[in-house]
XYZ file of C-alpha atoms in Angstrom:
417
model
C 0.000 0.000 0.000
C 1.370 3.423 -0.953
C 2.551 5.683 1.828
C 0.643 8.623 0.331
C -2.662 6.737 0.633
C -1.928 5.992 4.289
C -1.051 9.638 4.889
C -4.332 10.843 3.376
C -6.331 8.272 5.367
C -4.632 9.432 8.578
C -4.914 13.184 7.940
C -8.658 13.449 7.144
C -9.891 12.656 10.707
C -7.409 15.109 12.232
C -8.602 17.849 9.869
C -12.215 17.213 10.952
C -11.291 17.818 14.588
C -9.321 20.952 13.701
C -12.245 22.412 11.709
C -14.718 21.940 14.584
C -12.157 23.296 17.065
C -11.611 26.366 14.872
C -15.383 26.945 14.797
C -15.482 26.827 18.604
C -12.642 29.346 18.753
C -14.518 31.665 16.374
C -17.749 31.410 18.400
C -15.847 32.350 21.579
C -14.347 35.572 20.196
C -15.558 38.853 21.679
C -17.143 39.950 18.409
C -19.361 36.832 18.250
C -19.571 35.886 21.953
C -21.796 32.841 21.503
C -19.421 30.579 23.437
C -18.410 33.047 26.122
C -16.884 31.967 29.419
C -20.225 31.546 31.208
C -21.712 29.661 28.261
C -18.749 27.259 28.188
C -19.048 26.576 31.912
C -22.752 25.759 31.610
C -22.083 23.542 28.588
C -19.298 21.825 30.525
C -21.783 20.876 33.222
C -24.192 19.504 30.612
C -21.389 17.478 29.017
C -20.199 16.235 32.402
C -23.582 15.168 33.785
C -25.534 14.252 30.624
C -23.681 13.880 27.329
C -20.578 11.950 28.441
C -22.356 9.251 30.492
C -24.962 8.832 27.728
C -22.241 8.452 25.098
C -20.210 5.929 27.119
C -23.188 3.800 28.136
C -24.843 3.619 24.703
C -21.668 2.830 22.744
C -20.736 0.111 25.195
C -24.214 -1.396 25.303
C -24.371 -1.592 21.505
C -20.971 -3.136 20.838
C -19.708 -4.976 23.931
C -20.616 -8.639 24.407
C -19.138 -11.447 26.458
C -17.285 -12.854 23.426
C -15.794 -9.494 22.465
C -14.682 -8.919 26.066
C -12.783 -12.199 25.997
C -10.959 -11.093 22.848
C -10.271 -7.555 24.051
C -9.049 -8.341 27.573
C -5.642 -6.746 26.917
C -7.043 -3.289 26.156
C -7.746 -2.245 29.799
C -4.154 -3.122 30.651
C -2.873 -1.262 27.606
C -4.741 1.882 28.673
C -3.463 1.396 32.219
C 0.078 1.342 30.807
C -0.543 4.674 29.058
C -1.699 6.234 32.337
C 1.145 4.752 34.387
C 3.900 5.674 31.938
C 2.344 9.074 31.320
C 2.140 9.750 35.058
C 5.837 8.938 35.494
C 6.718 11.172 32.551
C 4.494 13.935 33.942
C 6.134 13.647 37.358
C 9.531 13.984 35.673
C 8.300 17.096 33.834
C 7.147 18.688 37.094
C 10.520 17.999 38.707
C 12.596 19.246 35.779
C 10.519 22.394 35.250
C 9.891 23.064 38.967
C 6.249 23.703 38.185
C 4.118 25.372 40.887
C 2.214 23.078 43.213
C -1.235 24.001 41.944
C -0.268 23.003 38.377
C 1.425 19.700 39.123
C -1.802 17.699 39.019
C -2.714 19.337 35.699
C 0.687 18.492 34.192
C 0.591 14.875 35.350
C -2.988 14.565 34.103
C -2.125 15.949 30.649
C 0.758 13.487 30.321
C -1.239 10.527 31.654
C -4.693 10.888 30.067
C -5.014 10.838 26.302
C -8.145 11.688 24.341
C -9.431 8.112 24.288
C -13.004 9.092 23.486
C -13.484 11.863 20.953
C -10.429 11.375 18.771
C -10.766 7.600 18.166
C -14.521 7.984 17.601
C -13.712 10.402 14.786
C -10.513 8.800 13.519
C -11.554 5.137 13.231
C -14.766 5.581 11.178
C -13.017 8.088 8.920
C -10.035 5.776 8.408
C -12.344 2.861 7.576
C -14.046 4.906 4.844
C -10.817 5.995 3.142
C -9.719 4.128 0.013
C -6.163 3.823 1.283
C -7.206 2.114 4.503
C -5.389 -1.177 5.230
C -8.322 -2.551 7.253
C -10.416 -4.143 4.514
C -14.169 -3.820 3.996
C -15.429 -0.442 5.342
C -18.572 -1.887 6.980
C -16.714 -4.665 8.801
C -13.964 -2.219 9.765
C -16.567 0.201 11.161
C -18.379 -2.490 13.167
C -15.277 -3.884 14.815
C -13.648 -0.470 15.094
C -16.575 0.945 17.061
C -16.409 -1.992 19.474
C -12.717 -1.303 20.080
C -13.268 2.443 20.427
C -16.269 2.019 22.756
C -14.275 -0.108 25.166
C -11.350 2.308 24.914
C -13.627 5.239 25.658
C -15.276 3.511 28.622
C -12.032 2.359 30.246
C -10.464 5.748 29.597
C -13.427 7.490 31.228
C -13.106 5.319 34.346
C -9.382 6.023 34.661
C -9.826 9.720 33.906
C -12.594 10.391 36.421
C -11.132 8.233 39.177
C -7.458 9.127 38.829
C -6.903 12.396 36.929
C -10.017 14.017 38.422
C -8.714 13.432 41.926
C -5.099 14.467 41.363
C -6.246 17.726 39.743
C -8.749 18.242 42.568
C -6.138 17.685 45.248
C -3.526 19.784 43.483
C -5.865 22.719 42.847
C -7.705 22.827 46.174
C -5.133 21.636 48.684
C -3.694 23.927 51.320
C -0.119 24.662 50.284
C 2.839 25.672 52.365
C 6.101 26.167 50.601
C 9.321 28.106 50.972
C 10.053 31.469 49.353
C 13.466 32.955 50.118
C 13.699 31.060 53.360
C 10.195 31.956 54.519
C 7.002 29.936 54.575
C 3.946 30.891 52.569
C 0.796 29.253 53.913
C -2.399 29.194 51.871
C -5.342 27.911 53.906
C -8.874 28.820 54.926
C -9.123 31.460 52.250
C -5.981 33.453 53.059
C -2.254 33.339 52.424
C 0.311 34.545 54.929
C 4.048 35.206 54.908
C 5.671 34.258 58.186
C 9.179 34.609 59.543
C 10.419 33.051 62.771
C 9.719 35.373 65.638
C 7.560 37.771 63.639
C 3.848 38.357 63.468
C 1.809 36.871 60.660
C -0.113 39.151 58.300
C -2.497 37.964 55.601
C -1.292 38.441 52.021
C -4.746 37.975 50.512
C -8.101 39.219 51.681
C -10.396 36.326 52.706
C -12.752 37.213 49.858
C -9.870 36.477 47.438
C -9.958 32.938 48.658
C -8.097 30.255 46.751
C -9.467 27.400 48.825
C -12.534 26.831 50.940
C -12.569 26.084 54.619
C -13.910 22.618 53.937
C -10.730 21.695 52.077
C -8.294 23.612 54.225
C -8.179 21.132 57.106
C -8.304 18.083 54.871
C -5.335 18.973 52.724
C -3.055 20.878 55.090
C 0.597 20.067 54.434
C 3.519 20.829 56.764
C 6.042 23.485 55.788
C 9.548 22.068 55.794
C 12.340 24.501 56.618
C 15.184 22.071 57.096
C 17.369 20.466 54.445
C 16.534 16.955 55.565
C 14.346 16.257 52.557
C 17.363 16.221 50.286
C 18.590 13.101 52.089
C 15.372 11.161 51.635
C 15.523 8.552 48.887
C 13.547 9.320 45.739
C 11.661 6.036 46.008
C 10.556 6.900 49.526
C 9.323 10.291 48.345
C 7.306 8.665 45.570
C 5.641 6.266 48.014
C 4.920 9.167 50.364
C 3.244 11.107 47.537
C 1.217 8.044 46.504
C 0.154 7.447 50.113
C -0.905 11.071 50.463
C -2.835 10.906 47.173
C -4.678 7.727 48.130
C -5.513 9.154 51.544
C -7.024 12.297 50.015
C -9.227 10.587 47.424
C -12.903 11.234 47.998
C -14.776 7.925 47.485
C -17.806 9.807 46.139
C -15.780 11.060 43.165
C -14.931 7.496 42.147
C -18.462 7.272 40.766
C -18.450 10.256 38.445
C -21.298 10.323 35.891
C -19.086 8.899 33.115
C -17.979 6.044 35.372
C -21.604 5.294 36.217
C -22.441 5.381 32.515
C -19.673 2.846 31.824
C -21.056 0.510 34.477
C -24.564 0.783 33.009
C -23.223 0.142 29.505
C -21.355 -2.973 30.633
C -24.451 -4.315 32.395
C -26.694 -3.814 29.357
C -24.141 -5.271 26.959
C -23.126 -8.295 29.037
C -26.464 -9.307 30.604
C -28.494 -11.110 27.895
C -31.909 -10.196 29.326
C -31.096 -6.484 29.459
C -29.467 -6.574 26.032
C -32.481 -8.208 24.368
C -34.866 -5.769 26.016
C -32.996 -2.590 24.969
C -30.739 -3.333 21.973
C -32.125 -4.098 18.507
C -34.997 -3.069 16.242
C -37.439 -5.418 17.981
C -36.384 -4.631 21.570
C -39.396 -3.534 23.692
C -37.378 -0.861 25.535
C -35.368 0.324 22.530
C -36.791 3.845 22.933
C -34.646 4.248 26.084
C -31.494 3.214 24.268
C -32.351 5.391 21.261
C -32.989 8.428 23.452
C -29.720 7.956 25.343
C -27.882 7.454 22.060
C -29.348 10.701 20.737
C -27.991 12.526 23.790
C -24.607 10.842 23.514
C -24.226 11.879 19.880
C -24.066 15.496 21.049
C -21.049 14.924 23.290
C -18.345 14.923 20.624
C -19.262 18.121 18.699
C -20.160 20.070 21.851
C -17.007 19.096 23.720
C -14.845 19.835 20.666
C -16.481 23.264 20.345
C -15.801 23.925 24.037
C -12.152 23.024 23.595
C -11.983 25.436 20.670
C -13.535 28.151 22.819
C -11.096 27.463 25.636
C -8.197 27.872 23.200
C -9.014 31.578 23.045
C -7.466 31.935 26.484
C -4.422 30.120 25.219
C -4.039 32.600 22.356
C -4.131 35.460 24.846
C -1.407 33.769 26.882
C -0.893 33.025 30.559
C 1.890 32.495 33.063
C 2.532 28.856 32.175
C 6.196 28.065 31.624
C 7.353 27.252 28.104
C 9.386 24.371 29.516
C 6.167 22.810 30.857
C 4.544 22.901 27.426
C 7.655 21.445 25.780
C 7.848 18.717 28.440
C 4.223 17.664 27.919
C 4.650 17.634 24.133
C 7.795 15.494 24.359
C 6.099 13.106 26.803
C 2.878 12.668 24.804
C 4.131 12.838 21.214
C 7.587 11.257 21.394
C 8.180 9.172 24.524
C 4.729 7.568 24.881
C 4.311 6.449 21.228
C 7.810 4.941 21.135
C 7.174 3.010 24.348
C 3.721 2.046 23.080
C 5.214 0.365 20.011
C 7.433 -1.762 22.249
C 4.508 -2.738 24.517
C 1.946 -3.548 21.799
C 4.290 -5.339 19.409
C 5.847 -7.218 22.331
C 2.399 -8.306 23.524
C 1.506 -9.403 19.971
C 4.700 -11.414 19.698
C 3.910 -13.305 22.901
C 0.331 -13.973 21.784
C -1.339 -11.605 24.257
C -2.930 -9.579 21.453
C -4.764 -11.203 18.540
C -3.476 -10.547 15.034
C -6.208 -8.120 13.876
C -4.449 -5.102 12.266
C -7.308 -2.802 13.266
C -7.158 -3.901 16.913
C -3.393 -3.391 17.063
C -3.793 -0.001 15.377
C -6.262 1.113 18.080
C -3.902 -0.081 20.828
C -1.002 1.837 19.284
C -3.158 4.911 18.727
C -3.923 5.077 22.462
C -0.285 6.000 23.122
C -0.140 8.880 20.639
C -3.292 10.900 21.351
C -3.294 14.501 22.636
C -4.391 15.197 26.238
C -7.995 14.398 27.106
C -10.405 17.240 26.400
C -12.196 16.518 29.675
C -9.147 17.791 31.567
C -10.355 21.245 30.542
C -13.766 20.336 31.952
C -12.146 19.248 35.222
C -10.175 22.497 35.610
C -13.320 24.520 34.990
C -15.246 22.484 37.540
C -12.655 23.460 40.170
C -12.006 26.949 38.797
C -8.239 26.471 38.945
C -5.610 26.253 36.219
C -8.091 27.118 33.447
C -5.864 29.575 31.587
C -2.813 27.323 31.930
C -4.826 24.362 30.689
C -6.005 26.436 27.727
C -2.419 27.219 26.725
C -1.399 23.557 27.070
C -4.394 22.449 24.990
C -3.680 25.113 22.370
C -0.155 23.907 21.703
C -0.778 20.186 22.104
C -3.787 20.179 19.767
C -2.065 22.473 17.270
C 0.849 20.054 17.085
C -1.494 17.048 17.090
C -2.314 17.805 13.470
C 1.303 16.940 12.646
C 2.082 14.357 15.309
C -1.116 12.333 15.063
C -0.994 12.268 11.266
C 2.599 11.030 11.333
C 2.021 8.362 13.978
C -1.256 7.184 12.416
C 0.478 6.781 9.075
C 3.370 4.903 10.692
C 1.063 2.676 12.752
C -0.995 1.714 9.685
C 2.188 0.828 7.833
C 3.421 -1.124 10.871
C 0.308 -3.322 11.220
C -0.513 -3.746 7.513
């Protein structure tokens, strides 16, 4: 198969995303002001509570069966590898760039969570339709491809809303105490203070300029360390301390975010024969429920892509995010992760852990090369922290995705064909 045909097949889906994103950016401009800041926040809530869970549940219910689960058992582990490796790379980026505490969760989340929902849902059907596709008959490719993408989207949603949601929440709302020129800055209970030994403490911020609420202040208070003893602590011990702190701060209620609940419902409908027969199919007595949920879910992709485009307006106007942070995230997501993904997927295929379907292997490889999840922007807006920085990160990562994703998609198709 000619390389040019593969390139065209890989570039069309990326161009579709860029066009919708550009429309969202245009609608958010001051002269149009259809997708203003308030409008995007309200739409984010609709996407979070309605569209995303409907999309996850309906796609899973339609395509996931017991037999397909037995064949696709490696995919949850593959996605877990992307989150684990991405988290390590993100942690390295935060250490090398000395990123501020309130942005560390955002950086780790951007490196760990790829866009496992929207992008594959657009890319796979478009690739199947292209003449240069190496995946055979378009209808068969679409049927199997949607099953792979649905599972990818569901597993990704569970990981995103249980892991990334909580690390961003903790990072953005925790009470922080850190050293500035030998002094301790404490941010808690809605005020920040600069204290020196033996001196009185005066608030730096008025309580109404609160950065955290009193409810979170006591839960996330961290000690200020003024000695040099931390430099002697082993790196491995520090990592385990951070993991222990993270696990201890996780709110169990957030483990069941709407998208996670939607994934559970989708699995139940797809895997339980009685529920599947009653809701899935032209003759199903309760098909109106599935059809209505599917209609809602179909709005998730265009609306969320428009919101991302609107959020990019902040990125164009700039913010205080370090250039080194942006470069670090780009290197982690577009160079390190895809290279490691090739080793993992092809190694698993060699040992018989992954079946020989080129389309299935392509989806597994694609999971390592996607830009950061769009829902990270939703998460930052839900907490009202790191929105402008997230907009800048999304601007550059999605701008470069047009090049990176086209290149890697072309290479992956050549690799599996």
